[in-house]
Every structure is written in C-alpha cells, then in structure tokens.
GROMACS .gro file of N, CA and C in nm:
model
  351
    1MET      N    1  -0.489  -1.596  -2.197
    1MET     CA    2  -0.360  -1.533  -2.200
    1MET      C    3  -0.381  -1.382  -2.194
    2LYS      N    4  -0.299  -1.312  -2.117
    2LYS     CA    5  -0.307  -1.166  -2.106
    2LYS      C    6  -0.199  -1.105  -2.195
    3ILE      N    7  -0.242  -1.020  -2.288
    3ILE     CA    8  -0.153  -0.967  -2.391
    3ILE      C    9  -0.154  -0.815  -2.390
    4LEU      N   10  -0.034  -0.755  -2.398
    4LEU     CA   11  -0.018  -0.611  -2.411
    4LEU      C   12   0.020  -0.581  -2.555
    5VAL      N   13  -0.058  -0.495  -2.622
    5VAL     CA   14  -0.035  -0.458  -2.761
    5VAL      C   15   0.011  -0.313  -2.768
    6ILE      N   16   0.124  -0.289  -2.835
    6ILE     CA   17   0.175  -0.154  -2.853
    6ILE      C   18   0.173  -0.123  -3.003
    7GLU      N   19   0.088  -0.030  -3.040
    7GLU     CA   20   0.070   0.008  -3.181
    7GLU      C   21   0.023   0.153  -3.184
    8ASP      N   22   0.096   0.240  -3.256
    8ASP     CA   23   0.061   0.382  -3.256
    8ASP      C   24  -0.055   0.417  -3.349
    9ASP      N   25  -0.087   0.332  -3.443
    9ASP     CA   26  -0.202   0.353  -3.531
    9ASP      C   27  -0.326   0.297  -3.461
   10ALA      N   28  -0.418   0.385  -3.424
   10ALA     CA   29  -0.535   0.344  -3.345
   10ALA      C   30  -0.620   0.239  -3.418
   11VAL      N   31  -0.635   0.251  -3.548
   11VAL     CA   32  -0.716   0.155  -3.623
   11VAL      C   33  -0.651   0.017  -3.618
   12VAL      N   34  -0.521   0.011  -3.641
   12VAL     CA   35  -0.450  -0.117  -3.637
   12VAL      C   36  -0.452  -0.174  -3.496
   13ARG      N   37  -0.429  -0.088  -3.396
   13ARG     CA   38  -0.430  -0.133  -3.256
   13ARG      C   39  -0.565  -0.193  -3.219
   14ASN      N   40  -0.672  -0.124  -3.253
   14ASN     CA   41  -0.806  -0.174  -3.219
   14ASN      C   42  -0.839  -0.302  -3.296
   15THR      N   43  -0.792  -0.313  -3.419
   15THR     CA   44  -0.812  -0.435  -3.496
   15THR      C   45  -0.739  -0.552  -3.431
   16LEU      N   46  -0.615  -0.530  -3.390
   16LEU     CA   47  -0.539  -0.633  -3.319
   16LEU      C   48  -0.610  -0.676  -3.191
   17LEU      N   49  -0.656  -0.579  -3.115
   17LEU     CA   50  -0.726  -0.610  -2.990
   17LEU      C   51  -0.850  -0.693  -3.017
   18ASP      N   52  -0.926  -0.655  -3.120
   18ASP     CA   53  -1.047  -0.731  -3.154
   18ASP      C   54  -1.014  -0.873  -3.198
   19MET      N   55  -0.908  -0.888  -3.279
   19MET     CA   56  -0.867  -1.022  -3.325
   19MET      C   57  -0.831  -1.111  -3.206
   20LEU      N   58  -0.761  -1.054  -3.110
   20LEU     CA   59  -0.717  -1.132  -2.995
   20LEU      C   60  -0.832  -1.162  -2.899
   21LYS      N   61  -0.921  -1.067  -2.883
   21LYS     CA   62  -1.039  -1.089  -2.798
   21LYS      C   63  -1.127  -1.200  -2.855
   22TYR      N   64  -1.128  -1.211  -2.987
   22TYR     CA   65  -1.207  -1.314  -3.054
   22TYR      C   66  -1.170  -1.454  -3.004
   23LYS      N   67  -1.043  -1.472  -2.969
   23LYS     CA   68  -0.996  -1.601  -2.916
   23LYS      C   69  -0.988  -1.599  -2.763
   24ASP      N   70  -1.065  -1.510  -2.703
   24ASP     CA   71  -1.079  -1.503  -2.557
   24ASP      C   72  -0.952  -1.465  -2.482
   25HIS      N   73  -0.861  -1.393  -2.548
   25HIS     CA   74  -0.745  -1.340  -2.478
   25HIS      C   75  -0.786  -1.213  -2.405
   26VAL      N   76  -0.723  -1.185  -2.293
   26VAL     CA   77  -0.742  -1.060  -2.221
   26VAL      C   78  -0.636  -0.965  -2.276
   27VAL      N   79  -0.680  -0.851  -2.330
   27VAL     CA   80  -0.586  -0.763  -2.398
   27VAL      C   81  -0.594  -0.620  -2.349
   28GLU      N   82  -0.479  -0.552  -2.357
   28GLU     CA   83  -0.470  -0.409  -2.332
   28GLU      C   84  -0.387  -0.350  -2.444
   29GLY      N   85  -0.418  -0.228  -2.481
   29GLY     CA   86  -0.342  -0.162  -2.587
   29GLY      C   87  -0.289  -0.029  -2.544
   30THR      N   88  -0.173   0.006  -2.598
   30THR     CA   89  -0.114   0.138  -2.576
   30THR      C   90  -0.065   0.192  -2.710
   31ALA      N   91  -0.049   0.323  -2.717
   31ALA     CA   92  -0.007   0.388  -2.839
   31ALA      C   93   0.144   0.411  -2.846
   32SER      N   94   0.215   0.390  -2.736
   32SER     CA   95   0.359   0.418  -2.736
   32SER      C   96   0.434   0.319  -2.646
   33ALA      N   97   0.563   0.308  -2.676
   33ALA     CA   98   0.650   0.223  -2.594
   33ALA      C   99   0.661   0.279  -2.453
   34GLU      N  100   0.668   0.410  -2.444
   34GLU     CA  101   0.680   0.473  -2.312
   34GLU      C  102   0.559   0.441  -2.225
   35GLU      N  103   0.441   0.446  -2.284
   35GLU     CA  104   0.318   0.413  -2.212
   35GLU      C  105   0.318   0.265  -2.171
   36ALA      N  106   0.366   0.180  -2.260
   36ALA     CA  107   0.371   0.036  -2.230
   36ALA      C  108   0.465   0.007  -2.114
   37LEU      N  109   0.578   0.075  -2.109
   37LEU     CA  110   0.675   0.050  -2.002
   37LEU      C  111   0.619   0.087  -1.865
   38LYS      N  112   0.525   0.178  -1.860
   38LYS     CA  113   0.461   0.214  -1.733
   38LYS      C  114   0.375   0.099  -1.681
   39LYS      N  115   0.332   0.011  -1.771
   39LYS     CA  116   0.249  -0.104  -1.733
   39LYS      C  117   0.334  -0.225  -1.695
   40LEU      N  118   0.464  -0.218  -1.720
   40LEU     CA  119   0.553  -0.330  -1.692
   40LEU      C  120   0.641  -0.296  -1.573
   41PRO      N  121   0.684  -0.391  -1.494
   41PRO     CA  122   0.642  -0.530  -1.503
   41PRO      C  123   0.495  -0.544  -1.463
   42GLY      N  124   0.435  -0.644  -1.520
   42GLY     CA  125   0.294  -0.671  -1.494
   42GLY      C  126   0.269  -0.820  -1.503
   43ASP      N  127   0.146  -0.856  -1.517
   43ASP     CA  128   0.115  -0.998  -1.524
   43ASP      C  129   0.080  -1.039  -1.667
   44TYR      N  130   0.152  -0.983  -1.764
   44TYR     CA  131   0.129  -1.014  -1.905
   44TYR      C  132   0.197  -1.145  -1.942
   45ASP      N  133   0.131  -1.219  -2.031
   45ASP     CA  134   0.187  -1.344  -2.082
   45ASP      C  135   0.256  -1.323  -2.216
   46LEU      N  136   0.227  -1.210  -2.282
   46LEU     CA  137   0.281  -1.183  -2.414
   46LEU      C  138   0.273  -1.033  -2.441
   47VAL      N  139   0.374  -0.982  -2.513
   47VAL     CA  140   0.374  -0.844  -2.560
   47VAL      C  141   0.383  -0.849  -2.712
   48ILE      N  142   0.298  -0.771  -2.778
   48ILE     CA  143   0.303  -0.755  -2.923
   48ILE      C  144   0.328  -0.608  -2.950
   49SER      N  145   0.435  -0.578  -3.026
   49SER     CA  146   0.470  -0.439  -3.050
   49SER      C  147   0.500  -0.412  -3.196
   50ASP      N  148   0.453  -0.297  -3.243
   50ASP     CA  149   0.493  -0.248  -3.373
   50ASP      C  150   0.641  -0.213  -3.365
   51LEU      N  151   0.709  -0.226  -3.475
   51LEU     CA  152   0.852  -0.196  -3.481
   51LEU      C  153   0.876  -0.045  -3.490
   52LEU      N  154   0.798   0.021  -3.575
   52LEU     CA  155   0.816   0.165  -3.595
   52LEU      C  156   0.713   0.241  -3.513
   53LEU      N  157   0.760   0.302  -3.407
   53LEU     CA  158   0.675   0.379  -3.316
   53LEU      C  159   0.730   0.519  -3.302
   54GLU      N  160   0.644   0.614  -3.272
   54GLU     CA  161   0.689   0.750  -3.239
   54GLU      C  162   0.769   0.742  -3.109
   55GLY      N  163   0.872   0.822  -3.095
   55GLY     CA  164   0.953   0.818  -2.973
   55GLY      C  165   1.039   0.693  -2.972
   56MET      N  166   1.031   0.618  -2.865
   56MET     CA  167   1.108   0.494  -2.854
   56MET      C  168   1.056   0.393  -2.955
   57ASP      N  169   1.148   0.334  -3.032
   57ASP     CA  170   1.105   0.237  -3.133
   57ASP      C  171   1.089   0.098  -3.073
   58GLY      N  172   1.035   0.007  -3.153
   58GLY     CA  173   1.006  -0.128  -3.108
   58GLY      C  174   1.129  -0.208  -3.068
   59MET      N  175   1.243  -0.184  -3.134
   59MET     CA  176   1.365  -0.258  -3.098
   59MET      C  177   1.413  -0.220  -2.958
   60GLU      N  178   1.406  -0.092  -2.926
   60GLU     CA  179   1.444  -0.048  -2.792
   60GLU      C  180   1.346  -0.104  -2.689
   61LEU      N  181   1.218  -0.103  -2.723
   61LEU     CA  182   1.118  -0.161  -2.634
   61LEU      C  183   1.145  -0.310  -2.613
   62LEU      N  184   1.176  -0.381  -2.720
   62LEU     CA  185   1.209  -0.524  -2.710
   62LEU      C  186   1.322  -0.546  -2.611
   63SER      N  187   1.426  -0.467  -2.623
   63SER     CA  188   1.541  -0.479  -2.532
   63SER      C  189   1.500  -0.453  -2.387
   64ARG      N  190   1.420  -0.352  -2.366
   64ARG     CA  191   1.378  -0.318  -2.230
   64ARG      C  192   1.284  -0.423  -2.171
   65VAL      N  193   1.192  -0.473  -2.251
   65VAL     CA  194   1.101  -0.577  -2.201
   65VAL      C  195   1.182  -0.702  -2.167
   66ASN      N  196   1.276  -0.739  -2.252
   66ASN     CA  197   1.359  -0.857  -2.223
   66ASN      C  198   1.439  -0.838  -2.095
   67GLY      N  199   1.480  -0.715  -2.064
   67GLY     CA  200   1.551  -0.688  -1.940
   67GLY      C  201   1.462  -0.688  -1.818
   68MET      N  202   1.339  -0.638  -1.832
   68MET     CA  203   1.245  -0.628  -1.720
   68MET      C  204   1.167  -0.756  -1.696
   69GLU      N  205   1.125  -0.819  -1.805
   69GLU     CA  206   1.036  -0.935  -1.799
   69GLU      C  207   1.088  -1.045  -1.892
   70PRO      N  208   1.203  -1.105  -1.861
   70PRO     CA  209   1.262  -1.202  -1.953
   70PRO      C  210   1.175  -1.324  -1.982
   71ARG      N  211   1.079  -1.353  -1.897
   71ARG     CA  212   0.990  -1.469  -1.919
   71ARG      C  213   0.877  -1.437  -2.017
   72VAL      N  214   0.856  -1.309  -2.047
   72VAL     CA  215   0.745  -1.268  -2.133
   72VAL      C  216   0.793  -1.257  -2.278
   73PRO      N  217   0.737  -1.341  -2.367
   73PRO     CA  218   0.776  -1.333  -2.507
   73PRO      C  219   0.724  -1.204  -2.572
   74VAL      N  220   0.801  -1.156  -2.670
   74VAL     CA  221   0.764  -1.035  -2.743
   74VAL      C  222   0.756  -1.070  -2.891
   75VAL      N  223   0.644  -1.034  -2.953
   75VAL     CA  224   0.625  -1.051  -3.097
   75VAL      C  225   0.630  -0.914  -3.160
   76MET      N  226   0.712  -0.900  -3.265
   76MET     CA  227   0.725  -0.774  -3.335
   76MET      C  228   0.640  -0.776  -3.462
   77ILE      N  229   0.575  -0.661  -3.492
   77ILE     CA  230   0.498  -0.648  -3.616
   77ILE      C  231   0.547  -0.524  -3.690
   78THR      N  232   0.541  -0.529  -3.823
   78THR     CA  233   0.583  -0.415  -3.903
   78THR      C  234   0.521  -0.420  -4.042
   79GLY      N  235   0.509  -0.305  -4.101
   79GLY     CA  236   0.459  -0.295  -4.236
   79GLY      C  237   0.569  -0.295  -4.339
   80CYS      N  238   0.693  -0.290  -4.295
   80CYS     CA  239   0.805  -0.279  -4.389
   80CYS      C  240   0.911  -0.385  -4.364
   81GLY      N  241   0.871  -0.504  -4.326
   81GLY     CA  242   0.967  -0.606  -4.288
   81GLY      C  243   1.014  -0.693  -4.401
   82ASP      N  244   1.125  -0.760  -4.377
   82ASP     CA  245   1.178  -0.861  -4.467
   82ASP      C  246   1.248  -0.965  -4.383
   83SER      N  247   1.307  -1.066  -4.449
   83SER     CA  248   1.369  -1.175  -4.373
   83SER      C  249   1.489  -1.128  -4.291
   84VAL      N  250   1.561  -1.026  -4.339
   84VAL     CA  251   1.676  -0.973  -4.264
   84VAL      C  252   1.627  -0.908  -4.135
   85LEU      N  253   1.521  -0.829  -4.144
   85LEU     CA  254   1.464  -0.765  -4.026
   85LEU      C  255   1.409  -0.869  -3.930
   86ASP      N  256   1.343  -0.971  -3.983
   86ASP     CA  257   1.292  -1.081  -3.902
   86ASP      C  258   1.407  -1.146  -3.825
   87ASP      N  259   1.515  -1.178  -3.894
   87ASP     CA  260   1.631  -1.239  -3.829
   87ASP      C  261   1.690  -1.147  -3.722
   88ASN      N  262   1.698  -1.018  -3.753
   88ASN     CA  263   1.753  -0.921  -3.657
   88ASN      C  264   1.667  -0.916  -3.531
   89CYS      N  265   1.535  -0.913  -3.547
   89CYS     CA  266   1.445  -0.911  -3.431
   89CYS      C  267   1.463  -1.037  -3.347
   90ARG      N  268   1.471  -1.150  -3.412
   90ARG     CA  269   1.488  -1.277  -3.338
   90ARG      C  270   1.622  -1.283  -3.267
   91GLN      N  271   1.728  -1.230  -3.330
   91GLN     CA  272   1.858  -1.227  -3.265
   91GLN      C  273   1.856  -1.139  -3.141
   92LYS      N  274   1.772  -1.037  -3.143
   92LYS     CA  275   1.761  -0.947  -3.028
   92LYS      C  276   1.661  -0.997  -2.924
   93GLY      N  277   1.603  -1.116  -2.947
   93GLY     CA  278   1.519  -1.177  -2.846
   93GLY      C  279   1.370  -1.184  -2.875
   94ALA      N  280   1.327  -1.141  -2.995
   94ALA     CA  281   1.185  -1.149  -3.027
   94ALA      C  282   1.142  -1.295  -3.042
   95ALA      N  283   1.025  -1.326  -2.991
   95ALA     CA  284   0.971  -1.462  -3.001
   95ALA      C  285   0.900  -1.486  -3.133
   96GLY      N  286   0.871  -1.378  -3.205
   96GLY     CA  287   0.802  -1.391  -3.332
   96GLY      C  288   0.805  -1.260  -3.409
   97PHE      N  289   0.770  -1.269  -3.536
   97PHE     CA  290   0.774  -1.154  -3.625
   97PHE      C  291   0.657  -1.168  -3.722
   98LEU      N  292   0.585  -1.060  -3.743
   98LEU     CA  293   0.467  -1.064  -3.830
   98LEU      C  294   0.467  -0.939  -3.917
   99LYS      N  295   0.453  -0.960  -4.049
   99LYS     CA  296   0.450  -0.849  -4.144
   99LYS      C  297   0.307  -0.809  -4.176
  100LYS      N  298   0.279  -0.680  -4.170
  100LYS     CA  299   0.148  -0.627  -4.206
  100LYS      C  300   0.136  -0.625  -4.357
  101PRO      N  301   0.021  -0.642  -4.413
  101PRO     CA  302  -0.102  -0.684  -4.346
  101PRO      C  303  -0.097  -0.833  -4.317
  102PHE      N  304  -0.162  -0.874  -4.211
  102PHE     CA  305  -0.164  -1.015  -4.173
  102PHE      C  306  -0.307  -1.059  -4.150
  103THR      N  307  -0.326  -1.189  -4.152
  103THR     CA  308  -0.459  -1.246  -4.130
  103THR      C  309  -0.477  -1.280  -3.983
  104VAL      N  310  -0.600  -1.303  -3.946
  104VAL     CA  311  -0.629  -1.348  -3.809
  104VAL      C  312  -0.553  -1.477  -3.782
  105GLN      N  313  -0.553  -1.568  -3.879
  105GLN     CA  314  -0.488  -1.698  -3.861
  105GLN      C  315  -0.338  -1.682  -3.839
  106SER      N  316  -0.273  -1.593  -3.918
  106SER     CA  317  -0.128  -1.576  -3.900
  106SER      C  318  -0.097  -1.511  -3.766
  107LEU      N  319  -0.179  -1.415  -3.723
  107LEU     CA  320  -0.160  -1.352  -3.592
  107LEU      C  321  -0.174  -1.456  -3.481
  108LEU      N  322  -0.281  -1.533  -3.486
  108LEU     CA  323  -0.303  -1.633  -3.380
  108LEU      C  324  -0.197  -1.742  -3.384
  109GLY      N  325  -0.147  -1.775  -3.502
  109GLY     CA  326  -0.039  -1.873  -3.512
  109GLY      C  327   0.089  -1.824  -3.444
  110VAL      N  328   0.124  -1.697  -3.465
  110VAL     CA  329   0.243  -1.639  -3.401
  110VAL      C  330   0.222  -1.631  -3.250
  111VAL      N  331   0.101  -1.595  -3.208
  111VAL     CA  332   0.071  -1.588  -3.064
  111VAL      C  333   0.084  -1.728  -3.002
  112ASP      N  334   0.031  -1.828  -3.067
  112ASP     CA  335   0.041  -1.966  -3.015
  112ASP      C  336   0.185  -2.011  -3.006
  113GLU      N  337   0.265  -1.981  -3.109
  113GLU     CA  338   0.407  -2.019  -3.108
  113GLU      C  339   0.482  -1.949  -2.994
  114ALA      N  340   0.455  -1.820  -2.976
  114ALA     CA  341   0.522  -1.744  -2.869
  114ALA      C  342   0.481  -1.796  -2.732
  115ALA      N  343   0.357  -1.839  -2.718
  115ALA     CA  344   0.307  -1.888  -2.589
  115ALA      C  345   0.376  -2.018  -2.549
  116LYS      N  346   0.423  -2.093  -2.646
  116LYS     CA  347   0.492  -2.220  -2.618
  116LYS      C  348   0.630  -2.199  -2.561
  117ARG      N  349   0.684  -2.079  -2.572
  117ARG     CA  350   0.821  -2.051  -2.525
  117ARG      C  351   0.827  -2.042  -2.375
   0.00000   0.00000   0.00000
C-alpha cells in the first residue's frame, strides 16, 4: 500500500514512516498540508494526517483530499483528541481516527480498517 503521511513534527513523522515501512508499506512524508496537496492527485492508497498543522489544518486537508481523491481514505491523528473530535472527523469523511501516543498495533489496525473501505 502507498501511504502519504502529513505530520509537522519531524520526529513523529519519521516514527510513523518507520512503523509503516516495517509492514512493507511504501510511504512518503510531508511537513505541511500545502506540501501534501502538491503531491495529489497521485497514486496513494491512503493518507494519514495530523489534525493540528501549521498553516492549513488537518480538517481543511481532509475536505480537500475528499474532493480531489474521493477513493483515497484519510486517517486523522491528534494529540488532543476525544470522542467528539473523532465523531466530527468521521462525519467530515475521515476513514479513521488515532489519538497520540499510539502503538504500532493500533496504527496498523487503523490502516487495515481504512484499506478495507
């Protein structure tokens, strides 16, 4: 699976990329939503984005990805989430939601669920 990861914290972004590479996913990372949009449309099977980003936030990115690439599921991640935010993301079209800190197993579980869509 080819996955685009958008995370402005380089340490978190690189950790996500390493976790996904561990399961043989092909991954690319960007630090901003604006940078990610330059790569879309593309041949990605999944987009994973932080909710709180400098500049354009993750919710706006979610909306734009859904408009450009409606077949590509988007998983949102955040360090400050709750069930209301999870519901809001899903109502706006997110295929999954993950609260930081998360385990490799929880990340891969959300990726597997999103891939089934």
